[in-house]
Amino acid sequence: MTKQTNSFLRIYPLGGVGEIGSNMTVFETENYNIVVDYGILFPYEDFFDINYLIVDISDLNTKKETVLFITHGHEDHIGAVHHFVKEYPQTQIYAPEFATALIRRKLEHRKLPAKIKIYTEIDVFEFDDYELHPLHVTHSIPDTYGIILKCTSESRAILFISDFKFDLNPMFEKPFEIQKLKDHYTSQKDRIAFLDSTNILTPDKTISESELTEGFEEIFTRKQRTFITMFSSNIYRMKNILETAKRSGKKITTIGRSIGAYLSAAEESALIDLKEYPIVDFDAVLNYEDPNLVLLVTGSQGEFLGAMRRILNGDQKNITLNENDLFVFSSKPIPGNEKKIYRMYNQIAEVGASILNFREMKIHASGHPGQEDLKALIDIANPTDYIPIHGETYFLRKHIDFINMHYPHIKTYFLENFQGLDFSKSPFAFFNFDQKEPLLIHGDDIVIEREKISERRKLACNGLVMISINLKNQNISITTKGLPTLVDTNVPLHKDLVHEQAFNKFKNRDHDYTTEQIRISSRTFYHQFLGYKPIVIVHML
Amino acid sequence: MTKQTNSFLRIYPLGGVGEIGSNMTVFETENYNIVVDYGILFPYEDFFDINYLIVDISDLNTKKETVLFITHGHEDHIGAVHHFVKEYPQTQIYAPEFATALIRRKLEHRKLPAKIKIYTEIDVFEFDDYELHPLHVTHSIPDTYGIILKCTSESRAILFISDFKFDLNPMFEKPFEIQKLKDHYTSQKDRIAFLDSTNILTPDKTISESELTEGFEEIFTRKQRTFITMFSSNIYRMKNILETAKRSGKKITTIGRSIGAYLSAAEESALIDLKEYPIVDFDAVLNYEDPNLVLLVTGSQGEFLGAMRRILNGDQKNITLNENDLFVFSSKPIPGNEKKIYRMYNQIAEVGASILNFREMKIHASGHPGQEDLKALIDIANPTDYIPIHGETYFLRKHIDFINMHYPHIKTYFLENFQGLDFSKSPFAFFNFDQKEPLLIHGDDIVIEREKISERRKLACNGLVMISINLKNQNISITTKGLPTLVDTNVPLHKDLVHEQAFNKFKNRDHDYTTEQIRISSRTFYHQFLGYKPIVIVHML
């Protein structure tokens, strides 16, 4: 027996649940689609320079008024906003100040106008029977919010925090807003929680950014030119490093486009005042060998275009490494990047320079809650119903196991992308809808179809033979790409074969038939040398 | 002042130092090249289905008699032996029995004859002024040896162990041969040691295979169909699992080609007697849903062709997963495979089946020494000179730091591939020689050049446009591969452009010039839609 209530509410993730990235969840009330975040996903396997994947939003219910509500400025939450603006230019966007500064850069670069309003923790939004209270939380980027969605007609509230750490003593910002949680959530009868699964395998409490100062202080006592690499979006980490470096009498410079972009957005949002620090523009550094020089550089994950890789490959002007250099990784490998990161370690070790990472020193703090943090939050929020989000499927299951073990009275739900929960019904009802494959984005924001990617894979794995046949003068041109030289030496023999087929064996058959026969026999011809068949394209004209 | 001695000896690694894989080290005496191992290396970055890399041996000094000495049967030590046999068919190969069985399979498959002699720990080889004593060690594959090279004219010995664990209580084999070490090494004046760096970041002692039995016993009390995945070459792990499964009343079957191959080689080498265990051929299993069924499966690292991936993708006949299934990972992720392994975890979690891995239970033991094992060995061997091997550069440096800290009296040497140490001189002299890039092997043991790989990468990342122009009848054919559909719709426009250039703008220029102009303007034409330029091939004929 289900009971229909008046306060219609469905919540369904379209991305970010069962995967890490492309976060997007729709809160659907009677007249509104509140789309929470629209981020990008980095591909699981190598997709040949594909930039990223995004959720396909072409099916969004446009009969309802759609607003885009941004929780924070990480790329897996805002990276696809310009695609949203292109598809639904009238959408009202609400975002925190820092995320707004970052989104505006994306839109300006593409000359796209958009309606963005900045919100803060004092704002309250009304959507039908619901009040949306932005809940300020701590994370690894400033200006991060969770959501409390409080029903005005029934005693019910939703807590939705996809990314947070439970830091009650942050260095530079307000702590996690506990009072608002108590006022608008814990006081309700039905308390539904959607919470972050990223660190569910970590049993401990996540350390505070403030605990890293000591490590940086120790590092800055060393008389070594020091390269520090980290995520550029972690403004407070950078601020911590800058303040410590300043106290230690160090000079600071930066290498890498994204650090510059994030720092300027941070300045615009009044999060940092760069004039306070001894920062020198990289091109204006007087002595690049200065043992007092601290270089903040991008590319901590070994990114192809990151400054770290450029420096280690010897391609960064003015920088030649030596064995007195110190490299500080104020970061942790994202699964999948270990090999690229070890490659950087090896390059540093080849020069004989030193490496410090999170294993050897407290110089990195996660932005996500460990099990102890989740417990601390749950003990305050006291949810009745619980849905793990923001994690791969394995992590969601582990999160459910964790809740079931420690809080057996809380009802847990295993929710995947393209599944939703209807909170208008009691008990809450699951619903499913057709899964749409995420779109692959390449080059200038272009969508590329999956079958084209598979064509690319075939070209890369098997190489190419291109054959043109002039039916008038019987000329034949053959070009190979990506095939061993061993094969190239057999091209004259192949030409004879093509000639025989085109102008003798199949000369009376129609073009399509002959073309296909030549294609097939050419593949077989190369198979004998290679053990596999290359892609063959035949033009008869 | 260097002193020349009579007992000429140079040792130089050509692979495996500064990288993980393609192990190969040459011990050069007055009249011999003793090549120790010839393994394969898996590529660092995605090389588009490239099988593996091998050391280029074309420069090997063939004026000396060359022997190939195999330490054990892992692919990074024997994987390229058939290439050696092709290049130097007369080479005498010495190998332990199990490695011999594995090498013979490779050679038979390729119909290559070879001279292989099996050695055991009772053999001693003579090479000029040196005795080579194979030293039986423990590792993650049976029949593994280190080398003691003892000078007969001076008081000097070399200890060379690229892979080992210091297990004094192994389950099924003889322990590490300590007495031989004392007899032929520790007693010498100059004691040079080349030792394994794989686990140098691990402070502890590596656990023995025998410590895993308890975990498997606990697992087999569960009434769940159980999939266990592990490296197929770890015969003693398999034997431990088989014995425990038998005692627990389980039925056993295997899925995956490599398990079958390793088990049959192990049987041939009298390492295991399969008749002793309740093993059923997969096709003969009566009830595939049997909660008493234990399935040993390949693909613990998420390998593309591994049985694990096939099972999880639903492509394994007779197997449909359900939430009562248990997956046991008796393995540890090799750096670089984390993402593939998490993908498997996610697929299992989607079904709702359970996962056990090394984090949750003692079900995996490394085959390499942790710091405490190295200490235990060093305390017995008491080397005077120390060279870390078998590891990436970062690990070699860490290994040197470790020795310098704990054994400051031992002289350490940082040696890389294509560097050698000349032990005929005192003090030992470093020498360098020209580095040759490893060869990329693809398809049927074919070498593919690096520039061809870079052609493949360009094809995959940028897509292809092929243009043929018939100069007689002015026909033009255009084919695209791997480009978004958006681009295909513009092909007619492109054809007009090509026609204009070929038969109007450049009609009086020579073919090469016109072809190049058409190629360039075609790339620019597609750039406007894509934001990047595809590969364009033009045939005018």
mmCIF file of C-alpha atoms in Angstrom, chain B residues 73-325:
data_model
loop_
_atom_site.group_PDB
_atom_site.id
_atom_site.type_symbol
_atom_site.label_atom_id
_atom_site.label_comp_id
_atom_site.label_asym_id
_atom_site.label_seq_id
_atom_site.Cartn_x
_atom_site.Cartn_y
_atom_site.Cartn_z
ATOM 1 C CA GLY B 73 60.298 -19.174 -15.509
ATOM 2 C CA HIS B 74 58.586 -15.784 -15.140
ATOM 3 C CA GLU B 75 57.844 -14.036 -18.424
ATOM 4 C CA ASP B 76 60.030 -11.050 -17.524
ATOM 5 C CA HIS B 77 62.917 -13.554 -17.458
ATOM 6 C CA ILE B 78 62.109 -16.076 -20.208
ATOM 7 C CA GLY B 79 59.497 -14.314 -22.356
ATOM 8 C CA ALA B 80 61.937 -13.406 -25.153
ATOM 9 C CA VAL B 81 64.024 -16.595 -25.230
ATOM 10 C CA HIS B 82 62.594 -17.600 -28.626
ATOM 11 C CA HIS B 83 63.882 -14.325 -30.071
ATOM 12 C CA PHE B 84 67.325 -15.193 -28.696
ATOM 13 C CA VAL B 85 67.153 -18.633 -30.269
ATOM 14 C CA LYS B 86 66.173 -17.114 -33.610
ATOM 15 C CA GLU B 87 69.106 -14.695 -33.553
ATOM 16 C CA TYR B 88 71.684 -17.044 -32.021
ATOM 17 C CA PRO B 89 70.474 -20.602 -32.713
ATOM 18 C CA GLN B 90 73.715 -22.207 -31.509
ATOM 19 C CA THR B 91 73.475 -20.778 -28.003
ATOM 20 C CA GLN B 92 73.625 -23.266 -25.156
ATOM 21 C CA ILE B 93 70.782 -22.566 -22.740
ATOM 22 C CA TYR B 94 70.858 -23.630 -19.088
ATOM 23 C CA ALA B 95 67.595 -23.485 -17.188
ATOM 24 C CA PRO B 96 65.861 -24.994 -14.155
ATOM 25 C CA GLU B 97 63.439 -27.808 -14.904
ATOM 26 C CA PHE B 98 60.203 -25.834 -14.606
ATOM 27 C CA ALA B 99 61.502 -22.917 -16.688
ATOM 28 C CA THR B 100 62.690 -25.472 -19.262
ATOM 29 C CA ALA B 101 59.181 -26.916 -19.532
ATOM 30 C CA LEU B 102 57.798 -23.414 -20.109
ATOM 31 C CA ILE B 103 60.493 -22.441 -22.635
ATOM 32 C CA ARG B 104 60.001 -25.680 -24.574
ATOM 33 C CA ARG B 105 56.318 -24.816 -25.008
ATOM 34 C CA LYS B 106 57.271 -21.460 -26.552
ATOM 35 C CA LEU B 107 59.799 -23.046 -28.880
ATOM 36 C CA GLU B 108 57.569 -25.925 -29.954
ATOM 37 C CA HIS B 109 54.758 -23.544 -30.761
ATOM 38 C CA ARG B 110 57.167 -21.773 -33.145
ATOM 39 C CA LYS B 111 58.883 -24.961 -34.312
ATOM 40 C CA LEU B 112 62.287 -23.697 -33.172
ATOM 41 C CA PRO B 113 64.953 -26.194 -32.119
ATOM 42 C CA ALA B 114 67.218 -25.170 -29.239
ATOM 43 C CA LYS B 115 69.975 -26.567 -27.044
ATOM 44 C CA ILE B 116 68.625 -26.542 -23.487
ATOM 45 C CA LYS B 117 70.164 -28.270 -20.490
ATOM 46 C CA ILE B 118 68.387 -28.496 -17.167
ATOM 47 C CA TYR B 119 70.452 -27.546 -14.122
ATOM 48 C CA THR B 120 69.803 -28.068 -10.420
ATOM 49 C CA GLU B 121 71.409 -26.862 -7.226
ATOM 50 C CA ILE B 122 74.030 -29.613 -7.375
ATOM 51 C CA ASP B 123 75.527 -28.289 -10.632
ATOM 52 C CA VAL B 124 78.593 -26.085 -10.904
ATOM 53 C CA PHE B 125 79.634 -24.385 -14.147
ATOM 54 C CA GLU B 126 83.091 -23.222 -15.097
ATOM 55 C CA PHE B 127 83.717 -20.109 -17.123
ATOM 56 C CA ASP B 128 87.400 -19.166 -17.315
ATOM 57 C CA ASP B 129 88.485 -18.130 -13.833
ATOM 58 C CA TYR B 130 84.973 -18.379 -12.442
ATOM 59 C CA GLU B 131 82.747 -21.045 -10.974
ATOM 60 C CA LEU B 132 79.036 -20.428 -11.322
ATOM 61 C CA HIS B 133 77.025 -21.977 -8.485
ATOM 62 C CA PRO B 134 73.247 -21.878 -8.965
ATOM 63 C CA LEU B 135 71.752 -20.883 -5.603
ATOM 64 C CA HIS B 136 68.279 -22.203 -4.958
ATOM 65 C CA VAL B 137 66.045 -19.395 -3.631
ATOM 66 C CA THR B 138 62.341 -19.043 -2.817
ATOM 67 C CA HIS B 139 60.080 -16.913 -4.999
ATOM 68 C CA SER B 140 56.520 -16.853 -6.388
ATOM 69 C CA ILE B 141 57.270 -19.512 -9.009
ATOM 70 C CA PRO B 142 58.890 -22.879 -8.329
ATOM 71 C CA ASP B 143 62.477 -23.631 -9.305
ATOM 72 C CA THR B 144 64.030 -20.190 -8.912
ATOM 73 C CA TYR B 145 67.761 -19.627 -8.658
ATOM 74 C CA GLY B 146 70.203 -16.905 -7.836
ATOM 75 C CA ILE B 147 73.831 -17.031 -8.923
ATOM 76 C CA ILE B 148 77.077 -17.172 -6.994
ATOM 77 C CA LEU B 149 79.983 -16.438 -9.312
ATOM 78 C CA LYS B 150 83.144 -17.360 -7.465
ATOM 79 C CA CYS B 151 86.586 -16.482 -8.687
ATOM 80 C CA THR B 152 89.062 -19.346 -8.566
ATOM 81 C CA SER B 153 92.187 -17.186 -8.860
ATOM 82 C CA GLU B 154 91.328 -14.471 -6.348
ATOM 83 C CA SER B 155 89.257 -14.277 -3.196
ATOM 84 C CA ARG B 156 86.185 -12.764 -4.733
ATOM 85 C CA ALA B 157 82.557 -13.745 -5.316
ATOM 86 C CA ILE B 158 79.493 -12.196 -6.873
ATOM 87 C CA LEU B 159 76.001 -12.835 -5.513
ATOM 88 C CA PHE B 160 73.293 -12.066 -8.049
ATOM 89 C CA ILE B 161 69.628 -12.635 -7.149
ATOM 90 C CA SER B 162 67.167 -10.673 -9.208
ATOM 91 C CA ASP B 163 63.993 -12.222 -7.769
ATOM 92 C CA PHE B 164 63.597 -13.894 -4.421
ATOM 93 C CA LYS B 165 61.870 -13.976 -1.111
ATOM 94 C CA PHE B 166 63.776 -15.015 1.964
ATOM 95 C CA ASP B 167 61.508 -17.860 3.010
ATOM 96 C CA LEU B 168 63.164 -20.347 5.367
ATOM 97 C CA ASN B 169 59.947 -22.325 5.889
ATOM 98 C CA PRO B 170 58.321 -22.752 2.502
ATOM 99 C CA MET B 171 55.438 -25.229 2.198
ATOM 100 C CA PHE B 172 56.411 -27.370 -0.728
ATOM 101 C CA GLU B 173 60.007 -26.703 -1.694
ATOM 102 C CA LYS B 174 63.476 -26.475 -0.231
ATOM 103 C CA PRO B 175 64.202 -23.275 1.636
ATOM 104 C CA PHE B 176 66.606 -20.574 0.502
ATOM 105 C CA GLU B 177 70.084 -22.245 0.286
ATOM 106 C CA ILE B 178 71.909 -20.524 3.093
ATOM 107 C CA GLN B 179 74.722 -23.041 3.488
ATOM 108 C CA LYS B 180 75.905 -22.654 -0.097
ATOM 109 C CA LEU B 181 75.956 -18.924 0.391
ATOM 110 C CA LYS B 182 78.174 -19.344 3.438
ATOM 111 C CA ASP B 183 80.447 -21.827 1.666
ATOM 112 C CA HIS B 184 81.085 -19.991 -1.555
ATOM 113 C CA TYR B 185 80.341 -16.342 -0.893
ATOM 114 C CA THR B 186 80.628 -15.183 2.699
ATOM 115 C CA SER B 187 84.056 -16.820 2.913
ATOM 116 C CA GLN B 188 85.505 -14.588 0.168
ATOM 117 C CA LYS B 189 87.398 -11.324 0.630
ATOM 118 C CA ASP B 190 85.550 -9.265 -1.989
ATOM 119 C CA ARG B 191 81.837 -9.927 -1.759
ATOM 120 C CA ILE B 192 79.778 -8.179 -4.373
ATOM 121 C CA ALA B 193 75.968 -8.401 -4.200
ATOM 122 C CA PHE B 194 73.324 -7.607 -6.821
ATOM 123 C CA LEU B 195 69.909 -7.787 -5.133
ATOM 124 C CA ASP B 196 66.181 -7.379 -5.769
ATOM 125 C CA SER B 197 64.626 -3.890 -5.309
ATOM 126 C CA THR B 198 60.971 -4.773 -6.013
ATOM 127 C CA ASN B 199 59.681 -4.429 -2.456
ATOM 128 C CA ILE B 200 62.194 -1.920 -1.089
ATOM 129 C CA LEU B 201 59.339 0.414 -0.087
ATOM 130 C CA THR B 202 57.937 -2.323 2.170
ATOM 131 C CA PRO B 203 59.473 -2.046 5.633
ATOM 132 C CA ASP B 204 58.329 -5.466 6.890
ATOM 133 C CA LYS B 205 59.173 -9.050 6.234
ATOM 134 C CA THR B 206 57.352 -10.676 3.325
ATOM 135 C CA ILE B 207 55.005 -13.379 4.585
ATOM 136 C CA SER B 208 55.470 -17.005 3.605
ATOM 137 C CA GLU B 209 53.083 -18.794 1.259
ATOM 138 C CA SER B 210 52.470 -21.159 4.175
ATOM 139 C CA GLU B 211 50.791 -18.360 6.112
ATOM 140 C CA LEU B 212 47.974 -18.187 3.566
ATOM 141 C CA THR B 213 46.484 -21.608 4.309
ATOM 142 C CA GLU B 214 44.403 -20.330 7.205
ATOM 143 C CA GLY B 215 42.699 -17.714 5.009
ATOM 144 C CA PHE B 216 41.800 -20.255 2.351
ATOM 145 C CA GLU B 217 40.515 -22.621 5.033
ATOM 146 C CA GLU B 218 38.200 -19.920 6.333
ATOM 147 C CA ILE B 219 37.000 -19.109 2.818
ATOM 148 C CA PHE B 220 36.229 -22.750 2.089
ATOM 149 C CA THR B 221 33.949 -23.030 5.119
ATOM 150 C CA ARG B 222 31.577 -20.717 3.248
ATOM 151 C CA LYS B 223 28.763 -22.223 1.255
ATOM 152 C CA GLN B 224 29.308 -20.027 -1.773
ATOM 153 C CA ARG B 225 30.444 -20.716 -5.292
ATOM 154 C CA THR B 226 33.966 -19.270 -5.108
ATOM 155 C CA PHE B 227 36.065 -17.774 -7.881
ATOM 156 C CA ILE B 228 39.751 -17.423 -7.006
ATOM 157 C CA THR B 229 42.000 -15.411 -9.266
ATOM 158 C CA MET B 230 45.801 -15.297 -9.044
ATOM 159 C CA PHE B 231 48.912 -15.535 -11.212
ATOM 160 C CA SER B 232 48.887 -18.906 -12.951
ATOM 161 C CA SER B 233 52.654 -19.260 -12.599
ATOM 162 C CA ASN B 234 52.408 -19.408 -8.811
ATOM 163 C CA ILE B 235 52.203 -23.204 -8.728
ATOM 164 C CA TYR B 236 52.702 -23.524 -4.985
ATOM 165 C CA ARG B 237 49.902 -21.037 -4.289
ATOM 166 C CA MET B 238 47.705 -23.154 -6.500
ATOM 167 C CA LYS B 239 48.845 -26.311 -4.731
ATOM 168 C CA ASN B 240 48.078 -24.715 -1.364
ATOM 169 C CA ILE B 241 44.590 -23.776 -2.574
ATOM 170 C CA LEU B 242 44.013 -27.247 -4.081
ATOM 171 C CA GLU B 243 45.047 -29.033 -0.912
ATOM 172 C CA THR B 244 42.955 -26.778 1.280
ATOM 173 C CA ALA B 245 39.972 -27.099 -1.060
ATOM 174 C CA LYS B 246 40.324 -30.876 -1.038
ATOM 175 C CA ARG B 247 40.419 -31.030 2.778
ATOM 176 C CA SER B 248 37.330 -28.793 2.836
ATOM 177 C CA GLY B 249 35.367 -31.082 0.523
ATOM 178 C CA LYS B 250 35.271 -28.604 -2.359
ATOM 179 C CA LYS B 251 35.183 -29.431 -6.048
ATOM 180 C CA ILE B 252 37.658 -27.591 -8.232
ATOM 181 C CA THR B 253 37.715 -26.483 -11.825
ATOM 182 C CA THR B 254 39.781 -23.981 -13.793
ATOM 183 C CA ILE B 255 38.998 -21.346 -16.413
ATOM 184 C CA GLY B 256 41.631 -19.739 -18.589
ATOM 185 C CA ARG B 257 44.274 -20.970 -20.978
ATOM 186 C CA SER B 258 47.314 -19.997 -18.920
ATOM 187 C CA ILE B 259 46.285 -21.944 -15.801
ATOM 188 C CA GLY B 260 46.041 -25.083 -17.925
ATOM 189 C CA ALA B 261 49.424 -24.412 -19.526
ATOM 190 C CA TYR B 262 51.220 -23.775 -16.232
ATOM 191 C CA LEU B 263 49.592 -26.738 -14.505
ATOM 192 C CA SER B 264 50.582 -29.111 -17.288
ATOM 193 C CA ALA B 265 54.175 -27.782 -17.234
ATOM 194 C CA ALA B 266 54.166 -28.201 -13.462
ATOM 195 C CA GLU B 267 52.957 -31.769 -13.770
ATOM 196 C CA GLU B 268 55.626 -32.501 -16.350
ATOM 197 C CA SER B 269 58.206 -31.119 -13.885
ATOM 198 C CA ALA B 270 56.797 -33.298 -11.080
ATOM 199 C CA LEU B 271 55.840 -30.247 -9.036
ATOM 200 C CA ILE B 272 52.234 -31.266 -8.680
ATOM 201 C CA ASP B 273 50.151 -34.392 -9.209
ATOM 202 C CA LEU B 274 46.744 -33.269 -10.374
ATOM 203 C CA LYS B 275 45.252 -36.722 -9.867
ATOM 204 C CA GLU B 276 45.476 -36.108 -6.134
ATOM 205 C CA TYR B 277 42.873 -33.359 -6.258
ATOM 206 C CA PRO B 278 39.142 -33.284 -6.983
ATOM 207 C CA ILE B 279 39.657 -31.285 -10.186
ATOM 208 C CA VAL B 280 36.973 -31.473 -12.837
ATOM 209 C CA ASP B 281 37.440 -30.246 -16.370
ATOM 210 C CA PHE B 282 35.328 -27.104 -16.798
ATOM 211 C CA ASP B 283 33.215 -28.654 -19.541
ATOM 212 C CA ALA B 284 32.551 -31.693 -17.364
ATOM 213 C CA VAL B 285 31.249 -29.791 -14.338
ATOM 214 C CA LEU B 286 27.837 -31.221 -13.462
ATOM 215 C CA ASN B 287 26.389 -28.272 -11.598
ATOM 216 C CA TYR B 288 27.881 -24.855 -12.325
ATOM 217 C CA GLU B 289 25.832 -23.320 -9.494
ATOM 218 C CA ASP B 290 27.230 -25.753 -6.904
ATOM 219 C CA PRO B 291 28.067 -23.806 -3.699
ATOM 220 C CA ASN B 292 30.891 -26.328 -3.243
ATOM 221 C CA LEU B 293 32.513 -25.350 -6.536
ATOM 222 C CA VAL B 294 35.853 -23.517 -6.472
ATOM 223 C CA LEU B 295 36.879 -21.976 -9.796
ATOM 224 C CA LEU B 296 40.515 -21.013 -10.311
ATOM 225 C CA VAL B 297 40.539 -18.322 -12.977
ATOM 226 C CA THR B 298 43.100 -16.240 -14.832
ATOM 227 C CA GLY B 299 43.019 -12.479 -15.241
ATOM 228 C CA SER B 300 43.626 -11.197 -11.696
ATOM 229 C CA GLN B 301 45.055 -7.973 -13.160
ATOM 230 C CA GLY B 302 42.027 -7.315 -15.361
ATOM 231 C CA GLU B 303 43.852 -8.501 -18.466
ATOM 232 C CA PHE B 304 41.896 -8.000 -21.640
ATOM 233 C CA LEU B 305 41.877 -11.703 -22.527
ATOM 234 C CA GLY B 306 41.773 -13.023 -18.968
ATOM 235 C CA ALA B 307 38.998 -15.314 -17.781
ATOM 236 C CA MET B 308 37.980 -12.844 -15.060
ATOM 237 C CA ARG B 309 37.020 -10.229 -17.590
ATOM 238 C CA ARG B 310 35.183 -12.789 -19.698
ATOM 239 C CA ILE B 311 33.226 -14.017 -16.676
ATOM 240 C CA LEU B 312 32.353 -10.489 -15.547
ATOM 241 C CA ASN B 313 31.285 -9.409 -19.017
ATOM 242 C CA GLY B 314 28.905 -12.385 -19.090
ATOM 243 C CA ASP B 315 30.816 -14.017 -21.946
ATOM 244 C CA GLN B 316 31.836 -17.222 -20.148
ATOM 245 C CA LYS B 317 29.587 -20.112 -21.116
ATOM 246 C CA ASN B 318 27.788 -21.902 -18.285
ATOM 247 C CA ILE B 319 28.498 -19.092 -15.829
ATOM 248 C CA THR B 320 25.852 -16.592 -14.790
ATOM 249 C CA LEU B 321 26.792 -14.618 -11.724
ATOM 250 C CA ASN B 322 24.545 -14.080 -8.765
ATOM 251 C CA GLU B 323 24.733 -12.296 -5.441
ATOM 252 C CA ASN B 324 25.757 -15.449 -3.577
ATOM 253 C CA ASP B 325 29.012 -15.696 -5.527
#
